Coordinates of C-alpha atoms in Angstrom, one line a residue:
Chain A
M1 CA -18.8 59.1 5.9
N2 CA -15.0 59.0 6.1
T3 CA -13.7 56.0 7.0
T4 CA -10.2 55.3 8.6
I5 CA -7.7 53.2 6.5
I6 CA -4.3 53.9 8.3
E7 CA -4.2 54.1 12.2
T8 CA -1.2 54.2 14.5
K9 CA -1.5 54.1 18.2
E10 CA 1.7 55.4 20.3
I11 CA 4.0 53.8 17.9
T12 CA 7.9 54.4 19.2
K13 CA 11.0 53.3 17.1
L14 CA 14.3 53.3 18.5
F15 CA 17.4 52.6 16.7
W16 CA 20.3 51.3 18.9
S17 CA 24.2 51.8 17.3
P18 CA 25.9 48.5 17.2
L19 CA 28.5 48.0 19.8
S20 CA 32.3 49.3 19.3
L21 CA 35.3 46.9 19.1
S22 CA 36.7 49.3 21.3
K23 CA 34.1 49.0 23.8
I24 CA 33.8 45.3 23.5
S25 CA 37.9 45.0 24.0
R26 CA 37.3 46.9 27.3
L27 CA 34.3 44.6 28.3
D28 CA 32.0 47.5 28.2
L29 CA 29.0 45.8 26.9
K30 CA 26.8 48.5 28.1
R31 CA 24.7 49.8 24.7
T32 CA 24.8 53.7 24.3
K33 CA 21.7 55.2 24.2
P34 CA 19.4 54.7 21.0
V35 CA 18.0 57.4 18.4
K36 CA 14.4 58.0 19.1
A37 CA 13.3 57.8 15.3
L38 CA 9.6 58.1 16.5
D39 CA 8.2 58.7 19.9
Q40 CA 4.8 57.7 20.6
I41 CA 3.1 58.9 17.2
S42 CA -0.4 58.2 16.9
F43 CA -2.6 59.9 14.1
K44 CA -5.7 58.7 11.8
C45 CA -5.7 58.6 8.3
D46 CA -9.0 58.4 6.0
K47 CA -9.7 56.6 2.9
G48 CA -9.2 59.2 -0.1
S49 CA -7.3 61.7 1.5
T50 CA -3.7 62.9 0.6
L51 CA -1.6 63.4 4.2
V52 CA 1.8 65.3 3.6
V53 CA 4.3 64.2 6.4
L54 CA 6.8 67.3 6.7
G55 CA 9.8 67.5 8.7
P56 CA 13.7 68.3 8.6
N57 CA 16.3 65.4 7.7
G58 CA 16.2 62.8 10.4
A59 CA 12.8 63.7 11.7
G60 CA 11.5 60.5 11.1
K61 CA 9.4 60.6 7.8
T62 CA 11.1 57.6 6.0
T63 CA 10.9 55.4 9.4
L64 CA 7.2 56.2 9.4
L65 CA 6.6 55.4 6.2
K66 CA 8.7 52.1 6.5
I67 CA 6.6 51.1 9.4
I68 CA 3.5 51.5 7.7
S69 CA 4.5 49.4 4.7
T70 CA 5.8 46.4 7.4
L71 CA 9.6 46.6 6.2
V72 CA 10.1 48.1 9.6
L73 CA 8.7 47.2 13.1
A74 CA 8.1 49.2 15.3
D75 CA 9.2 48.9 18.9
K76 CA 6.1 49.6 21.0
G77 CA 2.7 50.8 19.6
E78 CA 0.2 49.6 17.0
V79 CA -0.5 50.1 13.3
K80 CA -3.6 49.3 11.4
I81 CA -3.9 49.9 7.7
A82 CA -7.6 48.6 6.6
G83 CA -8.4 46.9 9.7
Y84 CA -5.1 44.6 9.4
K85 CA -2.4 45.1 12.1
V86 CA 1.3 45.5 11.1
G87 CA 3.3 42.4 12.2
K88 CA 0.4 40.0 12.0
D89 CA -1.3 40.5 8.7
D90 CA 1.6 41.9 6.7
E91 CA 0.6 39.7 3.2
K92 CA -2.8 41.2 3.1
I93 CA -1.5 44.8 3.7
K94 CA 1.5 44.3 1.1
S95 CA -1.2 44.1 -1.5
K96 CA -3.0 47.1 -0.8
I97 CA 0.2 49.4 -0.5
G98 CA 2.3 50.8 -3.0
L99 CA 5.9 52.3 -2.0
A100 CA 7.8 54.6 -3.9
S101 CA 10.9 54.7 -1.6
G102 CA 14.0 57.6 -1.9
E103 CA 16.0 54.8 -2.6
E104 CA 18.1 54.7 -6.2
R105 CA 19.6 51.3 -5.9
S106 CA 16.2 49.2 -5.4
F107 CA 15.7 47.6 -9.0
Y108 CA 17.9 45.3 -10.9
W109 CA 20.5 47.4 -13.0
R110 CA 21.3 44.4 -15.1
L111 CA 17.5 44.2 -16.3
T112 CA 15.8 46.6 -18.5
G113 CA 12.9 48.9 -16.8
R114 CA 10.5 47.0 -18.2
Q115 CA 11.8 44.0 -17.3
N116 CA 12.0 44.9 -13.8
L117 CA 8.5 46.5 -13.6
E118 CA 7.1 43.1 -15.3
F119 CA 9.2 41.3 -12.3
F120 CA 7.9 43.1 -9.8
A121 CA 4.1 43.5 -11.2
S122 CA 4.1 39.7 -11.1
L123 CA 4.8 39.0 -7.5
Y124 CA 1.6 40.9 -6.7
G125 CA 0.1 38.3 -8.8
M126 CA -1.0 40.5 -11.8
D127 CA -1.4 38.5 -15.0
K128 CA 0.9 39.1 -18.6
N129 CA -2.3 40.9 -19.8
E130 CA -3.0 43.0 -16.7
I131 CA 0.8 43.9 -16.5
K132 CA 1.0 44.8 -20.2
S133 CA -2.1 46.9 -20.3
R134 CA -1.1 48.7 -17.0
L135 CA 2.3 49.4 -18.2
E136 CA 1.3 51.1 -21.4
I137 CA -1.1 53.4 -19.4
L138 CA 1.7 54.2 -16.7
F139 CA 4.6 54.8 -19.4
K140 CA 2.0 57.0 -21.1
L141 CA 1.3 58.9 -18.1
F142 CA 5.2 59.5 -16.8
K143 CA 6.4 59.6 -20.7
I144 CA 8.6 56.7 -20.6
D145 CA 9.8 56.4 -24.4
Y146 CA 12.5 54.1 -23.5
Q147 CA 11.7 50.9 -21.4
E148 CA 14.2 48.1 -23.1
K149 CA 17.2 50.2 -22.1
R150 CA 19.3 49.0 -19.0
F151 CA 18.0 50.2 -15.8
D152 CA 21.7 51.3 -14.6
T153 CA 21.8 53.6 -18.2
Y154 CA 18.9 55.8 -16.9
S155 CA 19.0 59.0 -15.6
T156 CA 18.2 59.7 -11.9
G157 CA 14.8 61.2 -12.7
M158 CA 14.2 58.5 -15.2
K159 CA 14.9 56.1 -12.3
R160 CA 12.7 58.0 -10.2
R161 CA 9.9 57.7 -12.5
F162 CA 10.6 54.3 -12.6
S163 CA 10.0 53.9 -9.1
L164 CA 6.7 55.5 -9.1
I165 CA 5.3 53.3 -11.7
R166 CA 6.4 50.7 -9.6
A167 CA 4.2 52.0 -6.4
L168 CA 1.5 52.4 -8.9
I169 CA 1.4 49.2 -10.9
H170 CA -0.9 47.2 -8.8
D171 CA -3.3 50.1 -8.4
P172 CA -2.8 49.9 -4.6
E173 CA -5.6 51.3 -2.3
I174 CA -2.7 53.3 0.1
L175 CA 0.2 54.9 -2.0
L176 CA 3.3 55.8 0.3
L177 CA 5.7 58.1 -1.3
D178 CA 8.8 59.2 -0.1
E179 CA 10.4 62.4 -1.5
P180 CA 8.4 61.7 -4.6
T181 CA 9.5 64.6 -6.9
K182 CA 13.0 64.3 -6.0
S183 CA 15.4 64.8 -9.2
L184 CA 11.9 65.1 -11.5
D185 CA 12.0 67.8 -13.7
Y186 CA 9.3 70.4 -13.5
N187 CA 6.8 69.0 -15.8
C188 CA 6.8 65.8 -14.4
R189 CA 6.6 67.1 -10.8
Q190 CA 3.4 68.9 -12.1
E191 CA 2.2 65.7 -14.1
L192 CA 2.6 64.0 -10.7
T193 CA 0.4 66.5 -8.5
K194 CA -2.1 66.4 -10.8
L195 CA -1.9 62.5 -10.9
I196 CA -1.8 62.6 -6.7
K197 CA -5.3 64.6 -6.9
E198 CA -6.4 62.2 -9.4
L199 CA -5.7 59.3 -7.4
T200 CA -7.3 61.1 -4.3
M201 CA -10.8 62.0 -6.2
K202 CA -10.7 58.0 -6.9
G203 CA -11.1 56.9 -3.1
K204 CA -6.9 56.1 -3.1
T205 CA -4.9 57.4 -0.1
V206 CA -1.8 59.1 -0.4
I207 CA 0.9 59.7 2.6
L208 CA 4.0 61.5 1.0
A209 CA 7.0 62.6 3.1
T210 CA 8.9 65.5 1.8
H211 CA 10.6 68.6 3.3
D212 CA 9.6 70.7 0.6
I213 CA 6.9 73.0 2.0
Q214 CA 6.0 74.5 -1.5
E215 CA 5.2 71.1 -2.7
A216 CA 3.4 69.9 0.5
E217 CA 0.8 72.9 0.1
N218 CA 0.5 72.2 -3.3
L219 CA -0.4 68.9 -2.9
S220 CA -3.2 68.4 0.3
S221 CA -4.6 70.5 3.0
L222 CA -3.7 67.9 5.7
F223 CA -0.3 68.1 7.3
M224 CA 1.7 66.1 9.5
I225 CA 4.8 67.6 11.1
L226 CA 7.8 65.6 12.8
N227 CA 10.7 66.8 14.1
K228 CA 13.2 64.2 16.2
G229 CA 10.8 61.8 15.9
R230 CA 8.4 64.0 17.8
L231 CA 4.6 64.8 16.5
C232 CA 4.8 68.4 16.4
G233 CA 1.6 68.9 14.6
F234 CA -1.2 67.2 12.8
G235 CA -4.1 68.9 11.0
S236 CA -5.0 71.6 8.2
K237 CA -3.1 74.7 8.1
E238 CA -5.5 76.7 9.7
E239 CA -5.6 74.2 12.6
L240 CA -1.7 73.8 12.9
S241 CA -2.2 78.0 12.7
K242 CA -4.7 78.2 15.6
K243 CA -2.8 75.9 17.9
I244 CA 0.4 78.0 17.9
G245 CA -1.5 80.9 18.2
L246 CA -0.5 82.7 14.9
G247 CA -3.6 83.9 12.9
A248 CA -3.9 83.3 9.1
T249 CA -0.3 82.8 7.7
N250 CA 1.8 80.6 5.7
L251 CA 2.7 76.9 6.0
A252 CA 6.2 77.9 6.3
K253 CA 5.6 79.7 9.1
V254 CA 3.7 77.3 10.8
Y255 CA 6.5 74.5 10.1
L256 CA 9.4 76.7 11.3
T257 CA 7.6 77.6 14.6
L258 CA 6.3 73.8 15.2
T259 CA 10.1 72.7 14.2
E260 CA 11.8 75.2 16.1
N261 CA 10.0 74.4 19.5
V262 CA 11.2 70.9 19.8
Chain B
M1 CA 3.5 28.9 -8.9
S2 CA 3.7 32.2 -11.1
K3 CA 5.6 34.2 -8.5
I4 CA 8.3 31.4 -8.4
I5 CA 8.5 31.1 -12.5
S6 CA 8.6 35.0 -12.1
L7 CA 11.7 34.8 -9.7
L8 CA 13.5 32.3 -11.6
K9 CA 12.8 34.0 -15.0
K10 CA 14.5 37.5 -13.4
D11 CA 17.4 34.9 -12.1
F12 CA 18.0 33.7 -15.9
L13 CA 17.7 37.3 -17.0
I14 CA 20.4 38.4 -14.5
E15 CA 22.6 35.7 -15.1
T16 CA 22.4 35.3 -18.9
S17 CA 23.4 39.1 -18.9
Y18 CA 27.0 38.1 -17.7
K19 CA 27.9 36.5 -20.9
L20 CA 31.5 35.2 -20.1
A21 CA 30.4 34.2 -16.5
F22 CA 29.0 30.9 -17.9
L23 CA 32.0 30.2 -20.2
F24 CA 34.6 30.5 -17.6
N25 CA 32.7 28.3 -15.5
I26 CA 32.9 25.6 -18.4
F27 CA 36.8 26.5 -17.9
G28 CA 37.3 26.0 -14.5
V29 CA 35.5 22.6 -14.4
I30 CA 37.7 21.6 -17.3
S31 CA 41.1 23.1 -15.5
S32 CA 40.0 21.5 -12.1
L33 CA 39.4 17.9 -13.6
L34 CA 42.8 18.4 -15.0
I35 CA 44.5 19.0 -11.9
Y36 CA 43.3 15.7 -10.4
F37 CA 43.7 13.7 -13.5
F38 CA 47.5 14.3 -13.2
I39 CA 47.2 13.8 -9.5
D40 CA 45.7 10.6 -9.8
K41 CA 48.3 10.1 -12.7
L42 CA 51.3 11.0 -9.8
F43 CA 49.6 9.4 -6.7
G44 CA 46.6 7.3 -7.5
Q45 CA 48.1 4.3 -7.2
R46 CA 48.7 4.9 -3.6
I47 CA 45.4 6.0 -3.0
S48 CA 43.8 2.9 -4.6
P49 CA 43.7 0.6 -1.9
H50 CA 41.4 2.9 0.0
L51 CA 39.1 2.9 -2.9
E52 CA 38.5 -0.6 -3.5
E53 CA 35.0 -0.8 -1.7
F54 CA 34.2 1.9 -4.7
G55 CA 36.0 -0.4 -7.5
I56 CA 37.5 2.7 -9.0
N57 CA 40.1 4.7 -9.4
Y58 CA 41.3 8.0 -7.8
F59 CA 40.0 10.0 -10.7
S60 CA 36.7 8.4 -11.3
Y61 CA 36.2 9.1 -7.3
V62 CA 37.1 12.5 -7.2
L63 CA 35.4 13.6 -10.6
L64 CA 32.0 12.3 -9.0
S65 CA 32.6 13.6 -5.8
M66 CA 33.4 17.2 -7.2
A67 CA 30.1 16.9 -9.5
F68 CA 28.4 16.0 -6.6
F69 CA 29.9 18.8 -4.6
S70 CA 28.1 21.1 -6.8
Y71 CA 24.6 20.8 -5.1
I72 CA 26.3 20.7 -1.8
G73 CA 28.3 23.6 -2.4
V74 CA 25.3 25.9 -3.9
G75 CA 23.0 24.5 -1.0
I76 CA 25.1 25.6 1.5
G77 CA 26.9 29.0 0.0
S78 CA 24.2 30.0 -2.4
F79 CA 21.4 31.3 -0.1
S80 CA 23.7 33.6 1.9
S81 CA 25.3 35.1 -1.3
R82 CA 22.1 35.5 -2.8
I83 CA 20.6 37.4 0.0
R84 CA 23.6 39.4 0.4
A85 CA 23.3 40.5 -3.4
E86 CA 20.0 41.4 -2.8
Q87 CA 21.4 43.8 0.5
I88 CA 23.9 45.1 -1.7
Q89 CA 21.7 45.9 -4.8
G90 CA 19.0 47.3 -2.8
T91 CA 16.7 45.2 -4.0
L92 CA 15.6 43.2 -0.7
E93 CA 13.1 45.8 0.7
S94 CA 11.6 45.7 -2.8
L95 CA 10.8 41.9 -2.5
L96 CA 9.5 42.2 0.9
V97 CA 7.4 45.0 0.1
T98 CA 5.3 42.7 -2.4
P99 CA 3.0 40.0 -1.0
T100 CA 5.5 37.3 -1.7
K101 CA 6.0 35.0 1.3
I102 CA 9.8 34.6 2.4
S103 CA 9.3 30.8 2.0
I104 CA 8.5 31.5 -1.9
I105 CA 11.8 33.4 -2.2
L106 CA 13.7 31.0 -0.6
L107 CA 12.1 28.3 -2.8
S108 CA 12.7 29.9 -6.2
M109 CA 16.7 30.7 -4.9
G110 CA 16.7 27.0 -4.3
L111 CA 15.3 25.9 -7.4
W112 CA 17.8 28.3 -9.2
N113 CA 20.9 26.8 -7.3
L114 CA 19.6 23.5 -8.3
I115 CA 19.3 24.3 -12.2
F116 CA 22.9 25.8 -12.2
A117 CA 24.2 22.9 -10.2
T118 CA 23.0 20.6 -12.2
I119 CA 24.4 22.2 -15.5
D120 CA 27.9 21.8 -13.5
V121 CA 27.1 18.5 -13.1
F122 CA 26.0 17.5 -16.5
I123 CA 29.5 19.2 -17.2
Y124 CA 31.4 17.4 -15.1
I125 CA 29.6 14.1 -16.1
S126 CA 29.9 14.7 -20.2
L127 CA 33.9 15.4 -19.6
G128 CA 34.4 12.3 -17.6
V129 CA 32.8 10.1 -20.5
I130 CA 33.8 11.7 -23.1
L131 CA 37.3 12.9 -22.3
F132 CA 38.3 10.5 -19.5
N133 CA 36.5 7.3 -20.5
I134 CA 34.9 7.0 -17.1
N135 CA 32.4 4.2 -16.8
F136 CA 28.6 5.1 -15.4
T137 CA 27.0 2.0 -16.6
N138 CA 26.9 0.5 -12.8
V139 CA 24.7 3.4 -11.5
N140 CA 21.5 2.7 -9.5
L141 CA 19.4 5.5 -10.7
I142 CA 16.7 5.2 -7.7
S143 CA 19.3 5.4 -5.0
T144 CA 21.2 7.9 -6.6
L145 CA 18.4 9.9 -6.7
A146 CA 17.0 9.2 -3.2
V147 CA 20.6 10.4 -2.1
L148 CA 20.7 13.5 -4.3
I149 CA 17.3 14.5 -2.9
L150 CA 18.0 14.0 0.7
T151 CA 21.6 15.8 0.4
I152 CA 19.9 18.6 -1.4
I153 CA 17.3 19.0 1.4
S154 CA 20.1 19.0 4.2
F155 CA 22.5 21.3 2.4
S156 CA 19.8 23.5 1.6
S157 CA 18.7 23.9 5.0
L158 CA 22.3 24.5 6.1
G159 CA 22.1 27.1 3.6
I160 CA 19.0 29.0 5.0
L161 CA 20.4 28.6 8.7
S162 CA 23.6 30.4 7.1
A163 CA 21.5 33.0 5.0
S164 CA 19.9 34.1 8.5
F165 CA 23.4 35.1 9.9
I166 CA 23.9 37.0 6.7
M167 CA 20.3 38.6 7.3
I168 CA 21.5 40.0 10.6
F169 CA 25.5 40.4 10.5
K170 CA 25.7 41.4 6.8
R171 CA 29.3 39.8 7.0
G172 CA 30.8 36.9 9.1
N173 CA 29.1 33.7 8.5
P174 CA 30.3 30.9 11.3
V175 CA 27.7 28.4 9.6
A176 CA 29.2 28.6 6.1
W177 CA 32.8 29.0 7.9
I178 CA 32.5 25.9 10.0
I179 CA 30.6 24.0 7.0
N180 CA 33.2 24.8 4.6
T181 CA 36.2 24.3 6.5
L182 CA 34.9 20.9 7.9
E183 CA 33.3 19.6 4.5
G184 CA 36.7 20.2 2.5
L185 CA 38.9 18.3 5.4
L186 CA 36.6 15.4 6.6
G187 CA 34.0 14.9 4.4
G188 CA 35.8 12.8 1.7
V189 CA 35.0 14.9 -0.9
Y190 CA 38.8 15.2 -2.5
F191 CA 39.7 11.9 -0.6
P192 CA 38.4 9.1 1.0
V193 CA 37.8 9.5 4.8
K194 CA 39.6 6.0 5.3
V195 CA 43.2 7.7 4.4
M196 CA 42.6 10.0 7.5
P197 CA 43.8 8.9 10.8
A198 CA 41.4 7.5 13.0
F199 CA 40.5 10.3 15.4
L200 CA 39.4 12.5 12.2
Q201 CA 37.5 9.5 10.7
F202 CA 35.7 9.7 14.3
L203 CA 34.6 13.2 13.8
A204 CA 33.9 12.6 10.1
R205 CA 30.9 10.2 11.1
F206 CA 29.2 13.5 12.8
L207 CA 28.9 14.8 9.0
P208 CA 26.2 14.5 6.7
I209 CA 28.8 15.0 3.6
T210 CA 30.5 11.9 4.9
Y211 CA 27.4 9.9 4.5
A212 CA 26.2 11.6 1.2
I213 CA 29.6 11.0 -0.4
R214 CA 29.8 7.8 0.4
A215 CA 26.2 6.9 -0.6
M216 CA 26.6 8.4 -4.0
Q217 CA 29.8 6.8 -5.0
L218 CA 28.5 3.5 -4.1
A219 CA 25.1 4.2 -5.5
V220 CA 26.9 5.3 -8.9
Y221 CA 29.8 3.1 -9.1
K222 CA 28.8 -0.2 -7.4
G223 CA 24.9 0.3 -8.3
H224 CA 24.0 -0.4 -4.5
T225 CA 20.1 -0.1 -4.2
V226 CA 18.1 2.1 -1.5
F227 CA 18.4 -1.1 1.2
E228 CA 22.3 -1.6 0.5
L229 CA 22.8 2.4 1.4
K230 CA 19.8 2.5 4.2
N231 CA 22.2 3.5 6.9
E232 CA 23.7 6.9 4.9
L233 CA 20.2 7.3 4.0
L234 CA 18.6 7.2 7.2
F235 CA 21.2 9.7 8.4
L236 CA 20.5 12.1 5.7
F237 CA 17.1 11.6 6.2
L238 CA 17.0 12.6 10.1
F239 CA 19.5 15.3 9.4
S240 CA 16.9 17.1 6.9
C241 CA 13.9 16.6 9.2
L242 CA 16.2 18.3 11.6
L243 CA 17.1 21.0 10.0
L244 CA 14.8 22.2 7.8
P245 CA 12.2 23.5 10.1
L246 CA 15.1 25.0 12.1
S247 CA 16.5 26.7 9.2
F248 CA 12.8 28.0 8.3
T249 CA 12.3 29.2 11.9
S250 CA 16.1 30.6 12.3
F251 CA 15.6 32.8 8.6
S252 CA 11.8 34.2 9.8
Y253 CA 13.6 35.0 13.0
A254 CA 16.5 37.2 11.2
L255 CA 14.3 38.5 8.8
K256 CA 12.2 39.6 12.1
K257 CA 15.3 41.1 13.7
A258 CA 16.5 42.8 10.9
R259 CA 13.0 44.6 10.5
L260 CA 13.0 45.6 14.1
Q261 CA 16.8 46.9 13.7
G262 CA 15.5 48.6 10.5
S263 CA 18.7 46.9 8.6
L264 CA 17.0 45.4 5.5
L265 CA 18.9 47.9 3.2
Q266 CA 22.4 47.8 5.2
Y267 CA 24.9 45.7 3.9

């Protein structure tokens, strides 16, 4: 039986621009229209599934991941992770989630790669032995040979790998990946694809945001298509094709048709 | 507890990666002491009558005030500067996505500030004894400790309040600006409050630093007991009781606001 692990109900997120000095000097305190990053997004994701969130730049993919990871609060709507409500049971949710954001500057650059990972692992309540054995596995998996280099000396691709290791270090139930293959070489991409498939086989849930259609098709058969904050489609490639009246077709065509209509 | 140790270890590793900074800190202390030593030589005689109640010369007064001010300064400024550093480094989100309570993060920042300030105080006091032959034999350890604890709590609360502004506005911190400006002028750090005109002395009565500095001078140089310092300690205690919950509430509000604005990574 499928169990819903992530559920969102009509979440809406608005981003307001700050008032400009010229407006304040004219005593015009009326705010400009906000950007609707997400507009009434509702969906359910089952335990052990991989959901690929597709959409062009500014579609709301990163905002959605940040709301699920409790870093950003939605203006309206409700998000439940493993039965816990975001904004209410955040501590419990955080221990179930691993987030690899697209941000490169999310590590302490004066520390080594290993010191960074040991530090973040300890914040998940892991003890020294657990951290050591987990790191050994993950370093091997992501082919990290130089763990003791200062973080600022790593290449962009290597920093990305560290970000993925950090997301996986506490063996979370849910993995949130924001453009995980960006800056990764071909071999590492292949390894990551394999790893994501293995993780879902083990019952882990993965939500992955990307605008790479090829990568999306390789990874999953469940897609969410966002554009300008609106949900344009949710389901398998076949379901989405059917929805827009196309026959058997490729995902790229479905994606283009759905995003062009918004 | 293990999370606090991890956070402190991380701070230690980062701090020691800047090898020259610690050395320059020592030079900074020595040079500022020398400045006040020579000011004392020039004008000390004129200020001495205002220091009769403490039974010391101007240099002894300013040395203790500045040493003690390390605790006050880090209490006020360092929470906001640490939050700001995490925003700029982009690590604030990485910290907040872990199941670590914000109170633990703030507490570890406070402890690290305390360790750092203690090193400064140790340098001040050691130099005072070794180079300038200052006499600390009258110190009343219990009342000194009581003043210290209450001062750290009240000024750390102000520091957390100030960090709340940084969390939302990123730059431009009215709390820190007001406190730093008023402290230096009115608080009696660089000269006793009695030197100032009556209306400024009246204003100084409303500042916790005035009571903290005075109580510390009396506890260290005159050996005053907790009972003798009851007025100063009571004021600091009330100030702590008022500010501590207010600061945590304001920081939680600021954090929620930043999450609503989606601005944790902005700087």
